[in-house]
């Protein structure tokens, strides 16, 4: 247990309040952008109606912060089951007697008002759930994760564009895509000290990693287009058995949201159809597509440990950084995060965000598929509940690292782990290539 001074506790409360407000501003923008009809309807069987996400955000906030942390009376106990993600599959959510958009907005506001009162009056120590304001941090990250899911729903929505954002920064100079050798040696993976890290990121532990080579940048649309036009989707030899079966069944021919226009490809971004930006990271590919592309290119995907070592390890100090660029929280100069731009940035756009090894754009832009399954780190302890991570451990899920332009800074630590099914393509997922070094590179 840590004893905090009054000043430190006040600073922590301020930080929580700012983050809660930021997440809520995003939820509000994503739900105010469309009319009630679009809030209620299901834009894809893969997604919830936007109004379900918003009320679910409020309900989780009520369960954890109003009732558990605050010990207050329930606001709306009668709706708990309806907004429990484990009890209701996404496909079934539209047929529930959901709160209307107006009821949803007033419910989440009522919960938030109580939470601000709980935040002001709860000592942030004495109980693991509230130390370092963990429960508040968990709820902030929960809302941000749903903001990313809601953004994916917007991408699946048909109709005129309703979301607008400035372009990401352009690369400040000439860009040379190259491979970077990461020498063999152990590094510290995960964290035991990051206050808002979730259970699956813990504890910090040493992992031996053989030498490997990784690309400085994620795979771009230009690189991926070559795979598409050279017939990669029709050549079984690049695909794993499961990957080929899925490619056949789903009729995959290009990344999700690419649109064929005669002999060229366009892409649909939130309803705006435009030519591919060739030096942007490819997005909306599933694990199987990433794996096939890597085989076609004579390479492979990095393991999760390789990805994290390339991102965090500083060979000068022998320690792992919080982020690729250092221990500083992400700023707009480091990474494309927080739905500020609504598309990946062109490669080379964030030289200040490079890791100690010079690997670039690891945080933000696109989630990066790795070759690893979801497993517990040695010493894992489920917290605060088994359903957060533990029930997902196993070979069904593949790990994604780094965060996308749709993910928020507060949930994109260098240790943050995301997982999804290998067939998922509506998420903001891309990838980066790795390979084993040649003997001459190790001399
Ligand atoms: Fe949730």
XYZ file of C-alpha atoms and ligand atoms in Angstrom:
444
model
C 0.000 0.000 0.000
C 1.248 3.478 -0.825
C 0.571 6.489 1.345
C 0.003 9.545 -0.797
C 0.332 13.125 0.280
C -2.797 15.264 -0.026
C -1.185 17.068 -2.971
C -0.391 13.860 -4.846
C -3.927 12.602 -4.305
C -5.366 15.854 -5.645
C -3.134 15.619 -8.711
C -4.308 12.070 -9.300
C -7.959 13.147 -8.992
C -7.332 15.917 -11.527
C -5.729 13.476 -13.922
C -8.671 11.068 -13.595
C -11.198 13.876 -14.100
C -9.419 15.082 -17.256
C -9.270 11.578 -18.705
C -12.915 10.826 -17.906
C -13.919 14.082 -19.606
C -11.795 13.316 -22.656
C -13.282 9.851 -23.139
C -16.787 11.200 -22.692
C -16.204 13.953 -25.239
C -15.308 11.237 -27.744
C -18.337 9.050 -26.893
C -20.531 12.112 -27.297
C -18.989 13.091 -30.635
C -19.398 9.549 -31.995
C -23.046 9.338 -30.947
C -24.051 12.943 -31.780
C -22.683 12.499 -35.315
C -25.652 10.378 -36.387
C -29.443 10.554 -35.986
C -31.520 8.357 -33.668
C -32.227 5.854 -36.424
C -28.498 5.292 -36.973
C -27.902 5.054 -33.211
C -30.456 2.293 -32.766
C -29.828 0.182 -35.821
C -27.208 -2.502 -36.250
C -24.735 -1.528 -38.954
C -23.150 -4.996 -39.019
C -23.799 -8.312 -37.276
C -20.290 -7.906 -35.829
C -21.159 -4.747 -33.968
C -23.585 -3.496 -31.349
C -25.937 -0.600 -32.055
C -24.065 2.582 -31.062
C -26.674 3.275 -28.401
C -25.922 -0.118 -26.776
C -22.213 0.744 -26.535
C -22.982 4.121 -24.954
C -25.357 2.739 -22.290
C -22.956 -0.184 -21.647
C -20.174 2.362 -21.015
C -22.423 4.018 -18.426
C -23.487 0.701 -16.901
C -19.889 -0.516 -16.391
C -19.054 2.867 -14.866
C -22.028 2.499 -12.531
C -21.127 -1.061 -11.499
C -17.475 -0.339 -10.727
C -17.343 3.271 -9.595
C -20.791 4.126 -8.221
C -21.675 0.798 -6.576
C -18.343 -0.920 -5.841
C -15.841 1.902 -5.226
C -18.436 4.437 -4.024
C -20.676 1.991 -2.140
C -23.674 3.978 -3.410
C -27.166 2.756 -4.293
C -27.720 1.527 -7.860
C -28.879 4.022 -10.464
C -30.524 1.449 -12.756
C -30.033 -2.108 -11.465
C -32.837 -3.295 -13.781
C -30.695 -2.808 -16.901
C -27.544 -4.643 -15.726
C -28.296 -7.858 -17.652
C -29.170 -6.061 -20.875
C -25.808 -4.301 -20.956
C -23.719 -7.268 -19.836
C -21.487 -8.145 -22.813
C -21.130 -11.755 -21.646
C -24.883 -12.333 -21.479
C -25.797 -10.862 -24.844
C -24.059 -11.675 -28.114
C -23.584 -8.672 -30.375
C -25.993 -10.070 -32.959
C -28.783 -10.225 -30.333
C -28.330 -6.756 -28.894
C -30.614 -4.871 -31.320
C -33.613 -7.000 -30.297
C -33.289 -6.111 -26.584
C -35.598 -3.443 -25.108
C -32.678 -0.986 -25.071
C -32.800 2.471 -23.535
C -33.690 5.060 -26.172
C -31.007 7.533 -27.267
C -32.522 10.213 -24.984
C -32.744 7.839 -22.001
C -29.191 6.667 -22.685
C -27.789 10.189 -22.676
C -29.479 11.085 -19.407
C -28.477 7.732 -17.811
C -24.771 8.085 -18.614
C -24.838 11.692 -17.369
C -26.512 10.737 -14.100
C -23.880 8.035 -13.546
C -21.066 10.441 -14.393
C -22.345 13.056 -11.928
C -22.278 10.468 -9.146
C -18.827 9.289 -10.208
C -17.404 12.809 -9.937
C -18.761 12.920 -6.415
C -17.250 9.497 -5.611
C -13.923 10.623 -7.065
C -13.854 13.719 -4.865
C -14.685 11.831 -1.678
C -12.989 8.413 -1.976
C -9.537 7.950 -0.442
C -7.326 6.571 -3.233
C -5.622 4.035 -0.986
C -6.368 1.203 1.391
C -7.854 -1.164 -1.170
C -6.139 -2.613 -4.261
C -9.044 -1.571 -6.492
C -8.617 2.127 -5.702
C -4.842 2.391 -5.228
C -3.415 4.766 -7.823
C -7.068 5.283 -8.848
C -6.896 1.923 -10.665
C -10.666 1.384 -10.940
C -11.074 4.864 -12.424
C -8.248 4.158 -14.873
C -9.868 0.869 -15.826
C -13.165 2.633 -16.547
C -11.416 5.382 -18.533
C -9.755 2.711 -20.662
C -13.018 0.790 -20.988
C -14.786 3.844 -22.417
C -11.869 4.527 -24.764
C -11.886 0.941 -25.999
C -15.591 1.239 -26.750
C -14.874 4.533 -28.516
C -12.603 2.562 -30.843
C -15.302 -0.096 -31.310
C -17.842 2.656 -32.033
C -15.442 4.125 -34.580
C -15.279 0.693 -36.254
C -19.099 0.732 -36.334
C -18.914 4.115 -38.075
C -16.552 2.570 -40.636
C -19.147 -0.168 -41.311
C -22.025 2.287 -41.537
C -23.269 3.102 -45.037
C -24.330 6.576 -46.115
C -22.745 9.984 -46.427
C -19.640 10.685 -44.304
C -20.459 12.212 -40.915
C -17.045 12.117 -39.210
C -14.414 14.640 -40.199
C -10.882 15.230 -38.938
C -7.713 16.955 -40.118
C -5.102 14.905 -41.999
C -2.258 13.426 -39.941
C 1.131 15.168 -40.210
C 3.129 14.482 -43.397
C 6.639 12.996 -43.197
C 9.040 15.907 -42.606
C 11.709 14.563 -44.972
C 12.615 11.743 -47.384
C 11.599 8.307 -46.085
C 13.690 5.182 -46.508
C 12.007 1.962 -45.452
C 14.661 -0.369 -44.110
C 15.154 -3.403 -41.906
C 16.608 -3.134 -38.422
C 18.611 -5.873 -36.701
C 17.701 -6.374 -33.040
C 20.563 -8.231 -31.329
C 19.974 -11.331 -29.191
C 19.513 -10.967 -25.443
C 16.928 -10.894 -22.692
C 14.688 -7.900 -22.022
C 11.984 -6.982 -19.529
C 8.525 -7.659 -20.966
C 5.340 -6.419 -19.282
C 5.179 -4.208 -16.210
C 4.773 -4.365 -12.453
C 4.816 -0.601 -11.903
C 2.589 1.034 -14.509
C -0.367 2.091 -12.296
C -3.165 1.593 -14.825
C -1.731 -1.495 -16.551
C -4.288 -4.298 -16.754
C -3.819 -7.774 -15.350
C -2.616 -9.352 -18.630
C 0.298 -6.858 -18.889
C 1.629 -7.971 -15.493
C 4.047 -8.835 -14.015
C 7.318 -7.570 -15.511
C 9.486 -10.577 -16.404
C 12.698 -11.331 -18.274
C 12.294 -12.903 -21.700
C 15.195 -14.252 -23.775
C 14.907 -13.199 -27.433
C 17.110 -14.448 -30.299
C 18.422 -11.922 -32.779
C 15.819 -10.926 -35.363
C 15.271 -8.364 -38.092
C 12.214 -6.108 -38.136
C 10.954 -3.504 -40.607
C 11.293 0.121 -39.585
C 7.693 0.798 -40.728
C 4.424 -1.125 -40.980
C 3.510 -2.658 -44.369
C 2.101 0.070 -46.640
C -0.739 0.103 -49.160
C 1.907 0.152 -51.940
C 3.518 -3.034 -50.663
C 0.164 -4.704 -50.088
C -1.138 -3.680 -53.517
C 1.691 -5.681 -55.118
C 0.523 -8.769 -53.267
C -3.042 -8.182 -54.479
C -2.148 -7.457 -58.113
C 0.374 -10.296 -58.366
C -2.366 -12.790 -57.474
C -1.417 -13.445 -53.856
C -5.032 -14.080 -52.911
C -5.244 -16.903 -55.474
C -1.948 -18.628 -54.628
C -2.556 -21.157 -51.896
C 1.164 -21.603 -51.163
C 1.327 -18.328 -49.205
C -1.606 -19.177 -46.944
C -1.764 -21.369 -43.850
C -4.335 -24.158 -43.941
C -6.775 -22.234 -41.741
C -6.008 -19.022 -43.604
C -6.729 -20.549 -47.002
C -9.957 -22.113 -45.757
C -11.110 -18.719 -44.515
C -9.955 -16.941 -47.681
C -12.080 -19.396 -49.703
C -15.111 -19.251 -47.456
C -15.175 -15.463 -47.154
C -14.099 -14.827 -50.757
C -11.275 -12.493 -49.695
C -9.640 -10.592 -52.562
C -8.259 -7.427 -50.945
C -8.311 -5.659 -47.555
C -11.747 -4.826 -46.144
C -13.018 -1.472 -47.459
C -10.879 -1.567 -50.601
C -13.156 -0.958 -53.576
C -12.316 -2.123 -57.087
C -12.694 0.543 -59.765
C -11.873 -0.930 -63.171
C -8.237 -1.952 -62.932
C -7.409 0.144 -59.881
C -8.285 -0.021 -56.193
C -9.853 2.708 -54.076
C -10.577 2.671 -50.375
C -13.630 3.658 -48.377
C -12.770 5.541 -45.175
C -15.864 6.411 -43.119
C -17.952 6.798 -46.245
C -15.417 8.772 -48.319
C -14.140 6.771 -51.310
C -10.710 7.853 -52.520
C -7.583 6.507 -54.237
C -5.250 4.474 -52.013
C -2.597 6.601 -50.317
C 0.348 4.398 -51.209
C 2.684 5.261 -48.323
C 0.002 4.817 -45.641
C 0.086 1.616 -43.577
C -2.402 -0.946 -44.876
C -5.401 -1.300 -42.540
C -8.365 -3.681 -42.144
C -6.530 -6.918 -42.854
C -7.067 -10.048 -40.796
C -4.310 -12.170 -39.260
C -4.537 -14.707 -42.089
C -3.968 -12.012 -44.715
C -1.001 -10.626 -42.758
C 0.461 -14.114 -42.437
C 0.026 -14.833 -46.189
C 1.546 -11.494 -47.181
C 4.561 -12.170 -44.955
C 5.106 -15.601 -46.547
C 4.810 -14.080 -50.029
C 7.414 -11.466 -49.041
C 9.768 -14.201 -47.767
C 9.376 -13.022 -44.190
C 7.144 -13.631 -41.162
C 5.223 -11.730 -38.500
C 7.108 -10.817 -35.319
C 6.288 -12.668 -32.122
C 4.721 -10.579 -29.385
C 8.016 -10.606 -27.433
C 9.973 -9.480 -30.506
C 7.507 -6.664 -31.093
C 7.767 -5.450 -27.498
C 11.560 -5.681 -27.425
C 11.846 -3.645 -30.653
C 9.450 -1.094 -29.154
C 10.682 -0.775 -25.566
C 14.206 -2.079 -25.018
C 16.922 0.542 -24.704
C 20.321 -1.116 -25.319
C 22.130 1.887 -23.795
C 20.553 1.394 -20.362
C 19.430 -2.234 -20.565
C 15.933 -1.284 -19.416
C 12.531 -1.257 -21.073
C 10.912 2.120 -21.682
C 7.230 2.903 -21.089
C 6.885 3.886 -24.752
C 9.167 3.517 -27.792
C 10.387 7.133 -27.487
C 10.955 7.059 -23.721
C 8.943 7.371 -20.517
C 6.995 10.495 -21.464
C 3.231 10.183 -22.030
C 2.266 10.289 -25.736
C 1.974 13.730 -27.326
C 0.854 14.663 -30.843
C 4.526 14.685 -31.901
C 4.988 11.009 -30.948
C 2.077 9.064 -32.367
C -1.220 9.149 -34.253
C -3.702 8.310 -31.491
C -7.047 9.312 -30.032
C -9.110 9.631 -33.250
C -7.423 12.965 -33.927
C -6.958 12.115 -37.624
C -9.255 9.170 -38.480
C -6.685 7.456 -40.709
C -3.175 6.043 -40.376
C -0.354 8.521 -40.977
C 2.007 8.021 -43.933
C 5.211 6.245 -42.990
C 7.904 8.603 -41.738
C 5.389 11.013 -40.186
C 6.543 10.537 -36.589
C 10.371 10.595 -36.341
C 10.070 11.726 -32.695
C 8.175 8.541 -31.855
C 10.929 6.102 -32.873
C 12.214 3.451 -30.485
C 15.808 3.218 -29.270
C 16.501 0.874 -32.200
C 14.916 3.337 -34.661
C 11.745 1.323 -35.274
C 8.982 3.795 -36.153
C 5.213 4.188 -35.724
C 4.880 1.236 -33.364
C 2.306 3.081 -31.248
C -0.712 4.515 -33.057
C -1.706 4.337 -36.754
C -2.612 0.622 -36.955
C -2.786 -2.282 -34.523
C -0.077 -4.734 -35.560
C -0.809 -8.449 -35.783
C 1.841 -10.651 -34.186
C 2.303 -14.401 -34.601
C 1.593 -15.070 -30.897
C -1.468 -16.543 -29.190
C -2.908 -14.942 -26.051
C -1.198 -16.379 -23.002
C -0.641 -15.341 -19.399
C 2.726 -13.968 -18.338
C 4.475 -16.065 -15.660
C 3.098 -14.938 -12.297
C -0.220 -13.711 -13.765
C -2.949 -12.909 -11.244
C -6.481 -12.222 -12.513
C -7.598 -8.730 -11.423
C -10.132 -7.371 -10.805
C -12.167 -10.216 -12.355
C -11.488 -13.376 -14.402
C -13.510 -12.153 -17.354
C -11.119 -9.289 -17.974
C -8.441 -11.489 -19.589
C -8.183 -14.983 -18.188
C -11.205 -16.467 -19.946
C -9.653 -15.456 -23.296
C -6.269 -17.155 -22.815
C -5.544 -19.901 -25.332
C -5.017 -20.495 -29.051
C -8.283 -18.936 -30.287
C -6.956 -15.374 -30.241
C -3.974 -13.676 -31.863
C -2.198 -10.760 -30.244
C -2.207 -7.266 -31.680
C 0.144 -4.619 -30.358
C 0.699 -0.881 -30.490
C -2.724 0.745 -30.840
C -4.374 2.430 -33.816
C -5.384 5.966 -34.761
C -8.715 5.049 -33.155
C -7.204 4.081 -29.791
C -6.567 6.553 -26.997
C -3.202 7.418 -25.494
C -4.310 6.348 -22.002
C -4.789 2.769 -23.227
C -1.713 2.505 -25.462
C 1.219 1.881 -23.170
C 4.204 0.023 -24.623
C 3.020 -2.970 -22.593
C -0.642 -2.859 -23.677
C -1.930 -6.114 -25.193
C -4.914 -6.450 -27.510
C -6.318 -9.732 -28.802
C -8.813 -10.777 -31.441
C -9.878 -13.643 -33.673
C -7.574 -14.255 -36.661
C -10.482 -13.575 -39.074
C -11.244 -10.059 -37.808
C -10.947 -7.276 -40.401
C -13.294 -4.511 -39.249
C -10.727 -3.511 -36.614
C -7.989 -0.984 -37.427
C -5.400 -3.689 -37.973
C -2.258 -3.794 -40.073
C 1.115 -5.421 -39.510
C 4.874 -5.166 -39.753
C 7.287 -7.750 -41.110
C 10.118 -9.548 -39.347
C 12.535 -12.323 -40.254
C 15.382 -14.390 -38.896
C 18.795 -12.800 -39.545
C 21.161 -14.250 -42.164
C 24.436 -15.626 -40.777
C 26.378 -12.733 -42.351
C 24.245 -10.239 -40.410
C 25.275 -11.732 -37.080
C 29.005 -11.498 -37.617
Fe -17.245 -3.402 -22.515
